[in-house]
CSV table of C-alpha atoms in Angstrom, one decimal:
chain,number,residue,atom,x,y,z
A,1,MET,CA,0.0,0.0,0.0
A,2,THR,CA,1.4,3.4,-1.0
A,3,ALA,CA,-0.1,6.8,-0.2
A,4,ARG,CA,0.3,9.9,-2.3
A,5,THR,CA,-1.0,13.5,-2.1
A,6,ILE,CA,-2.0,14.8,-5.5
A,7,ARG,CA,-2.8,18.3,-6.7
A,8,SER,CA,-6.1,19.0,-8.4
A,9,GLY,CA,-6.1,22.7,-9.3
A,10,ASP,CA,-5.7,24.5,-6.0
A,11,VAL,CA,-6.6,21.6,-3.7
A,12,ARG,CA,-4.7,18.6,-2.5
A,13,LEU,CA,-6.2,15.1,-2.6
A,14,TRP,CA,-5.0,12.3,-0.4
A,15,SER,CA,-4.9,9.0,-2.3
A,16,GLU,CA,-3.4,5.5,-2.1
A,17,SER,CA,-2.6,2.6,-4.5
A,18,ILE,CA,-3.1,-1.0,-3.2
A,19,GLY,CA,-1.9,-4.0,-5.1
A,20,ASP,CA,0.4,-4.8,-8.0
A,21,PRO,CA,1.0,-1.6,-10.1
A,22,ALA,CA,1.0,-3.8,-13.2
A,23,ALA,CA,-2.5,-5.2,-12.5
A,24,PRO,CA,-5.6,-3.7,-14.2
A,25,PRO,CA,-6.3,-0.4,-12.3
A,26,LEU,CA,-9.7,0.1,-10.6
A,27,LEU,CA,-10.5,3.6,-9.3
A,28,LEU,CA,-13.0,3.8,-6.5
A,29,VAL,CA,-15.1,7.0,-6.4
A,30,ALA,CA,-16.9,7.3,-3.1
A,31,GLY,CA,-20.3,8.9,-2.3
A,32,ASP,CA,-20.9,12.3,-0.8
A,33,VAL,CA,-19.4,13.3,2.6
A,34,THR,CA,-17.3,10.1,2.3
A,35,SER,CA,-13.5,9.7,2.2
A,36,SER,CA,-11.5,6.8,0.8
A,37,ARG,CA,-12.3,4.9,4.0
A,38,GLY,CA,-15.9,4.6,2.8
A,39,TRP,CA,-14.5,1.7,0.8
A,40,PRO,CA,-13.8,-0.9,3.5
A,41,ASP,CA,-10.4,-2.3,3.8
A,42,GLY,CA,-11.8,-5.8,3.5
A,43,LEU,CA,-13.4,-5.0,0.2
A,44,ALA,CA,-10.2,-3.5,-1.1
A,45,ALA,CA,-8.3,-6.6,-0.1
A,46,LEU,CA,-10.7,-8.9,-1.9
A,47,LEU,CA,-10.3,-6.8,-5.1
A,48,VAL,CA,-6.5,-7.0,-4.9
A,49,GLU,CA,-6.7,-10.8,-4.3
A,50,ALA,CA,-8.9,-10.9,-7.4
A,51,GLY,CA,-6.0,-9.5,-9.5
A,52,LEU,CA,-6.9,-5.7,-9.5
A,53,ARG,CA,-4.9,-2.7,-8.5
A,54,VAL,CA,-7.1,-0.5,-6.3
A,55,LEU,CA,-6.9,3.3,-6.3
A,56,ARG,CA,-9.0,5.1,-3.7
A,57,TYR,CA,-8.9,8.7,-2.6
A,58,ASP,CA,-10.4,11.3,-0.3
A,59,HIS,CA,-12.9,13.7,-1.9
A,60,ARG,CA,-12.1,17.4,-1.2
A,61,ASP,CA,-13.5,18.3,2.2
A,62,THR,CA,-13.2,14.7,3.5
A,63,GLY,CA,-10.4,12.7,5.1
A,64,ARG,CA,-6.9,14.1,4.6
A,65,SER,CA,-7.7,16.1,1.5
A,66,THR,CA,-8.1,19.9,1.5
A,67,HIS,CA,-10.8,21.3,3.7
A,68,ARG,CA,-12.1,24.9,3.2
A,69,GLU,CA,-15.1,27.1,3.7
A,70,PHE,CA,-17.4,26.5,0.7
A,71,ALA,CA,-18.6,30.1,0.5
A,72,ALA,CA,-15.1,31.3,-0.1
A,73,HIS,CA,-14.1,28.4,-2.3
A,74,PRO,CA,-17.2,27.1,-4.1
A,75,TYR,CA,-17.1,24.1,-6.5
A,76,GLY,CA,-19.4,21.8,-8.4
A,77,PHE,CA,-19.8,18.3,-9.6
A,78,ASP,CA,-17.5,18.9,-12.6
A,79,ASP,CA,-14.7,19.9,-10.2
A,80,LEU,CA,-15.2,16.7,-8.2
A,81,ALA,CA,-15.1,14.7,-11.5
A,82,ALA,CA,-11.9,16.5,-12.4
A,83,ASP,CA,-10.4,15.5,-9.0
A,84,ALA,CA,-10.9,11.8,-10.1
A,85,LEU,CA,-8.9,12.4,-13.3
A,86,ALA,CA,-6.2,14.2,-11.3
A,87,VAL,CA,-5.9,11.1,-9.1
A,88,LEU,CA,-5.3,9.0,-12.3
A,89,ASP,CA,-2.8,11.5,-13.5
A,90,GLY,CA,-1.0,11.6,-10.2
A,91,TRP,CA,-0.6,7.8,-10.2
A,92,GLY,CA,0.5,7.8,-13.9
A,93,VAL,CA,-2.6,5.8,-15.0
A,94,ALA,CA,-3.7,6.5,-18.6
A,95,SER,CA,-7.1,4.7,-18.2
A,96,ALA,CA,-8.8,2.7,-15.6
A,97,HIS,CA,-11.9,0.7,-14.7
A,98,VAL,CA,-13.9,3.0,-12.5
A,99,LEU,CA,-16.5,2.2,-9.8
A,100,GLY,CA,-18.7,5.0,-8.3
A,101,MET,CA,-21.2,4.7,-5.6
A,102,GLY,CA,-24.0,7.2,-4.9
A,103,LEU,CA,-22.6,10.7,-5.7
A,104,GLY,CA,-19.6,8.9,-7.0
A,105,GLY,CA,-21.8,7.1,-9.6
A,106,GLY,CA,-22.9,10.5,-10.8
A,107,LEU,CA,-19.3,11.6,-11.1
A,108,VAL,CA,-18.4,8.5,-13.1
A,109,GLN,CA,-21.3,9.3,-15.5
A,110,LEU,CA,-19.9,12.8,-16.0
A,111,LEU,CA,-16.5,11.2,-16.7
A,112,ALA,CA,-17.9,8.7,-19.2
A,113,VAL,CA,-19.5,11.6,-21.1
A,114,ALA,CA,-16.6,14.1,-20.9
A,115,ALA,CA,-13.4,11.9,-20.7
A,116,PRO,CA,-14.3,8.5,-22.2
A,117,ASP,CA,-10.6,7.9,-23.1
A,118,ARG,CA,-9.8,7.7,-19.4
A,119,LEU,CA,-12.3,5.0,-18.6
A,120,ARG,CA,-11.8,1.4,-19.6
A,121,SER,CA,-15.2,0.6,-18.0
A,122,ALA,CA,-17.7,2.2,-15.7
A,123,THR,CA,-19.6,0.5,-12.9
A,124,LEU,CA,-22.4,2.5,-11.3
A,125,LEU,CA,-23.5,1.4,-7.8
A,126,CYS,CA,-26.5,2.6,-5.8
A,127,THR,CA,-27.0,5.8,-7.9
A,128,HIS,CA,-29.4,7.5,-10.2
A,129,ALA,CA,-29.1,8.8,-13.8
A,130,LEU,CA,-27.9,12.2,-14.8
A,131,GLY,CA,-31.2,14.0,-15.6
A,132,VAL,CA,-33.1,12.8,-12.6
A,133,ASP,CA,-34.2,15.8,-10.5
A,134,PHE,CA,-33.0,14.5,-7.2
A,135,ALA,CA,-33.6,17.8,-5.4
A,136,ARG,CA,-37.2,17.8,-6.5
A,137,ASN,CA,-37.6,14.1,-5.5
A,138,TRP,CA,-36.1,14.9,-2.1
A,139,ALA,CA,-38.6,17.7,-1.5
A,140,LEU,CA,-41.5,15.4,-2.6
A,141,ALA,CA,-40.3,12.7,-0.2
A,142,ARG,CA,-40.1,15.2,2.7
A,143,ALA,CA,-43.7,16.2,1.9
A,144,GLY,CA,-44.7,12.5,1.7
A,145,GLU,CA,-45.7,12.9,-2.0
A,146,PRO,CA,-45.0,10.4,-4.7
A,147,SER,CA,-42.9,11.2,-7.8
A,148,PRO,CA,-45.0,12.1,-10.8
A,149,ASP,CA,-42.6,10.1,-13.1
A,150,GLU,CA,-41.1,6.6,-13.1
A,151,PHE,CA,-38.1,7.6,-11.0
A,152,PRO,CA,-39.1,7.0,-7.3
A,153,THR,CA,-38.2,9.4,-4.5
A,154,PRO,CA,-35.9,8.5,-1.7
A,155,ARG,CA,-37.7,6.8,1.1
A,156,PRO,CA,-39.4,9.5,3.3
A,157,TRP,CA,-38.0,8.0,6.5
A,158,PHE,CA,-34.5,8.5,5.1
A,159,VAL,CA,-35.1,12.1,4.2
A,160,ARG,CA,-36.5,12.9,7.6
A,161,ARG,CA,-33.6,11.1,9.3
A,162,GLY,CA,-31.0,12.6,7.0
A,163,GLU,CA,-32.1,16.2,7.9
A,164,GLU,CA,-31.7,15.7,11.6
A,165,PRO,CA,-28.6,17.3,13.0
A,166,SER,CA,-26.0,15.1,14.7
A,167,ALA,CA,-26.4,14.8,18.5
A,168,ALA,CA,-22.9,13.4,19.0
A,169,THR,CA,-20.8,15.0,21.7
A,170,ASP,CA,-17.7,12.8,21.7
A,171,LEU,CA,-16.1,9.9,19.9
A,172,GLU,CA,-18.2,7.1,21.4
A,173,SER,CA,-21.5,8.9,20.7
A,174,ALA,CA,-20.4,9.7,17.2
A,175,LEU,CA,-19.5,6.1,16.5
A,176,ALA,CA,-22.8,4.9,17.9
A,177,GLU,CA,-24.7,7.3,15.8
A,178,ARG,CA,-22.8,6.3,12.6
A,179,VAL,CA,-23.3,2.6,13.2
A,180,GLU,CA,-27.0,3.1,13.7
A,181,TRP,CA,-27.1,5.1,10.4
A,182,HIS,CA,-25.3,2.2,8.6
A,183,ARG,CA,-27.9,-0.2,10.1
A,184,LEU,CA,-30.8,1.9,8.7
A,185,LEU,CA,-29.1,2.2,5.3
A,186,SER,CA,-28.3,-1.6,5.1
A,187,GLY,CA,-31.9,-2.7,5.2
A,188,GLU,CA,-33.3,-5.7,7.1
A,189,GLU,CA,-32.6,-8.6,4.8
A,190,LEU,CA,-28.9,-9.3,5.5
A,191,PRO,CA,-27.5,-9.8,9.1
A,192,PHE,CA,-26.1,-6.6,10.4
A,193,ASP,CA,-22.7,-6.7,12.1
A,194,ALA,CA,-22.5,-3.6,14.3
A,195,ALA,CA,-18.9,-4.4,15.3
A,196,GLU,CA,-17.9,-4.5,11.6
A,197,PHE,CA,-19.2,-1.0,11.0
A,198,ARG,CA,-17.8,0.3,14.2
A,199,ARG,CA,-14.3,-0.7,12.9
A,200,VAL,CA,-15.0,0.9,9.6
A,201,GLU,CA,-16.0,4.2,11.2
A,202,LEU,CA,-13.2,4.1,13.7
A,203,ARG,CA,-10.8,3.7,10.7
A,204,GLU,CA,-12.4,6.8,9.2
A,205,VAL,CA,-12.0,8.8,12.4
A,206,GLU,CA,-8.4,7.8,12.7
A,207,HIS,CA,-7.8,8.6,9.1
A,208,ALA,CA,-9.4,12.0,9.2
A,209,GLY,CA,-8.1,12.9,12.7
A,210,THR,CA,-11.5,13.9,14.0
A,211,TRP,CA,-14.9,12.4,14.8
A,212,ARG,CA,-16.6,15.6,13.9
A,213,ILE,CA,-18.4,16.2,10.5
A,214,ARG,CA,-19.2,19.7,9.4
A,215,GLU,CA,-22.9,20.6,9.2
A,216,PRO,CA,-23.9,21.5,6.6
A,217,HIS,CA,-21.2,19.6,4.8
A,218,PRO,CA,-19.9,21.4,1.7
A,219,HIS,CA,-21.1,18.5,-0.5
A,220,ALA,CA,-24.7,19.4,0.6
A,221,LEU,CA,-24.1,22.8,-0.9
A,222,LEU,CA,-23.2,21.7,-4.4
A,223,PRO,CA,-25.4,23.4,-7.1
A,224,GLN,CA,-27.9,20.8,-8.3
A,225,VAL,CA,-27.2,20.9,-12.0
A,226,LEU,CA,-27.0,17.2,-12.9
A,227,VAL,CA,-30.6,17.3,-13.9
A,228,GLU,CA,-29.5,19.3,-16.9
A,229,ARG,CA,-27.0,16.7,-18.0
A,230,GLY,CA,-29.2,13.7,-18.8
A,231,ALA,CA,-28.9,14.0,-22.6
A,232,GLY,CA,-25.2,13.1,-22.3
A,233,LEU,CA,-26.0,9.5,-21.3
A,234,ALA,CA,-27.0,8.6,-24.8
A,235,ARG,CA,-23.5,9.4,-26.0
A,236,ILE,CA,-21.7,7.1,-23.6
A,237,GLY,CA,-19.7,4.5,-25.3
A,238,THR,CA,-17.8,3.2,-22.3
A,239,PRO,CA,-18.7,-0.4,-21.3
A,240,THR,CA,-21.0,0.2,-18.4
A,241,LEU,CA,-22.4,-2.0,-15.6
A,242,VAL,CA,-25.2,-0.7,-13.4
A,243,LEU,CA,-25.5,-2.4,-10.0
A,244,GLN,CA,-28.9,-1.9,-8.3
A,245,ALA,CA,-29.5,-2.5,-4.6
A,246,PRO,CA,-33.0,-3.7,-3.9
A,247,LEU,CA,-33.1,-2.2,-0.4
A,248,ASP,CA,-31.4,1.1,-1.3
A,249,PRO,CA,-33.5,3.9,0.4
A,250,ILE,CA,-31.8,6.7,-1.5
A,251,ASN,CA,-32.0,5.4,-5.1
A,252,PRO,CA,-34.6,2.6,-4.8
A,253,PRO,CA,-35.4,0.3,-7.7
A,254,PRO,CA,-36.0,0.8,-10.6
A,255,HIS,CA,-33.4,3.6,-10.6
A,256,GLY,CA,-30.7,1.2,-11.6
A,257,ARG,CA,-32.6,-0.4,-14.4
A,258,LEU,CA,-33.7,2.9,-15.8
A,259,LEU,CA,-30.1,4.2,-15.7
A,260,ALA,CA,-28.9,1.2,-17.6
A,261,ALA,CA,-31.6,1.7,-20.2
A,262,ALA,CA,-30.4,5.2,-20.8
A,263,ILE,CA,-26.8,4.2,-21.6
A,264,PRO,CA,-26.2,2.3,-24.9
A,265,GLY,CA,-25.2,-1.3,-24.3
A,266,ALA,CA,-25.2,-1.0,-20.5
A,267,ARG,CA,-25.8,-4.1,-18.4
A,268,CYS,CA,-27.8,-4.1,-15.2
A,269,ALA,CA,-27.5,-6.5,-12.3
A,270,GLU,CA,-28.8,-6.6,-8.7
A,271,ILE,CA,-26.8,-7.4,-5.6
A,272,ALA,CA,-29.2,-9.5,-3.5
A,273,GLY,CA,-30.1,-8.1,0.0
A,274,MET,CA,-28.1,-4.9,-0.5
A,275,GLY,CA,-29.1,-1.4,0.8
A,276,HIS,CA,-27.0,1.8,0.6
A,277,ALA,CA,-24.1,0.4,2.6
A,278,LEU,CA,-21.1,-1.9,2.0
A,279,PRO,CA,-21.3,-4.7,4.7
A,280,GLY,CA,-19.0,-7.6,4.4
A,281,ALA,CA,-22.0,-9.7,3.4
A,282,VAL,CA,-22.1,-8.1,0.0
A,283,HIS,CA,-18.4,-7.8,-0.7
A,284,GLY,CA,-18.2,-11.2,-2.5
A,285,GLN,CA,-21.1,-10.4,-4.8
A,286,LEU,CA,-19.7,-7.0,-5.6
A,287,VAL,CA,-16.2,-8.3,-6.4
A,288,ARG,CA,-17.6,-11.0,-8.6
A,289,HIS,CA,-19.5,-8.5,-10.7
A,290,LEU,CA,-16.5,-6.2,-10.9
A,291,VAL,CA,-14.1,-8.9,-12.0
A,292,GLU,CA,-16.5,-10.1,-14.6
A,293,GLN,CA,-16.8,-6.6,-16.0
A,294,VAL,CA,-13.0,-6.1,-16.1
A,295,GLU,CA,-12.5,-9.5,-17.8
A,296,LEU,CA,-15.2,-8.8,-20.4
A,297,VAL,CA,-13.6,-5.5,-21.3
A,298,ASP,CA,-10.0,-6.5,-21.1
A,299,ARG,CA,-10.5,-9.7,-23.0
A,300,ALA,CA,-12.2,-7.9,-25.8
A,301,GLU,CA,-9.5,-5.2,-26.0
A,302,PRO,CA,-6.1,-5.8,-24.4
A,303,ALA,CA,-5.6,-3.5,-21.4
A,304,ASP,CA,-3.6,-0.3,-22.0
A,305,HIS,CA,-1.1,-0.1,-19.2
A,306,VAL,CA,0.7,2.9,-20.6
A,307,GLU,CA,2.1,4.8,-17.6
A,308,LEU,CA,2.2,8.5,-17.6
A,309,VAL,CA,5.6,8.4,-15.9
A,310,ASP,CA,6.7,11.9,-16.5
A,311,ARG,CA,3.4,13.3,-15.1
A,312,ALA,CA,3.6,11.0,-12.0
A,313,GLU,CA,7.3,11.9,-11.4
A,314,SER,CA,6.5,15.6,-11.7
A,315,ALA,CA,3.8,15.2,-9.1
A,316,ASP,CA,6.3,13.4,-6.8
A,317,GLN,CA,8.9,16.1,-7.3
A,318,ALA,CA,6.4,18.9,-6.6
A,319,GLU,CA,5.3,17.2,-3.4
A,320,ARG,CA,8.9,16.7,-2.3
A,321,ALA,CA,9.7,20.3,-3.0
A,322,GLU,CA,6.7,21.5,-1.1
A,323,GLY,CA,7.6,19.3,1.8
A,324,ALA,CA,11.1,20.8,1.8
A,325,GLU,CA,9.7,24.3,1.8
A,326,ARG,CA,7.5,23.5,4.8
A,327,SER,CA,10.4,22.1,6.7
């Protein structure tokens, strides 16, 4: 495992590479308010064992990446998508298989439209299509009203709970609150291991150096413009797999199926028993789907492992120079 801090414009992104650098690269793009630790270590280990090189990173305003006041330094979804490309550049990866969950799935859709040469494949997990008016659906769910179209709203209980401020006053109460949140997001079909999620959240706290989460978080302040980008889906040529979670309270079925139908040639599969969380009980299913996607693509067209060595070395040199200046 190797960590690297990468520049994306005027922000710094913490990232890491896990596994054989010569293996097919898989970039993990997390959901909103989620750092690299939103992808559990156990899942990353299984992906590496399956023969992949895993790249994961902290979104800006999460983990060890740059944190700033949003009003003074505003940004949007395109900036977050550009951050993902900066991570690939920083590691010298010309193109990668990319998995995005939640907000990360929206960012991967933007990348598939704007930078198809950088994506060997796209896997979209627990997300909705560009063009879906999520802000409107959120408001409808808050009011207890159904969506007037075929795209269902988030579950009303999730909206109500998601708008409640945190009551945490210390580390233990914060961990308990987060574990309970994972329980609600996971659904009731698969056994819930509270100790597993406590370990995941403790790793996040240790990684970020604090148990506190800003309220409102900058990701909640992003301009809601993705509804204007739906037409781009029809232009996507990247091999795409959509993974739908039957118990997802944020993007419930048939969001996944409808997303797959909007992208030419996309496949859709369902991960049995899954909600909007990543318990160990679904890791095996998720890895199997990802490995199948990688093999389908790389078998059809030999993987391009061209390394952008000069760009990566420049990033290393800049980081060393900056470190020397600070010391």
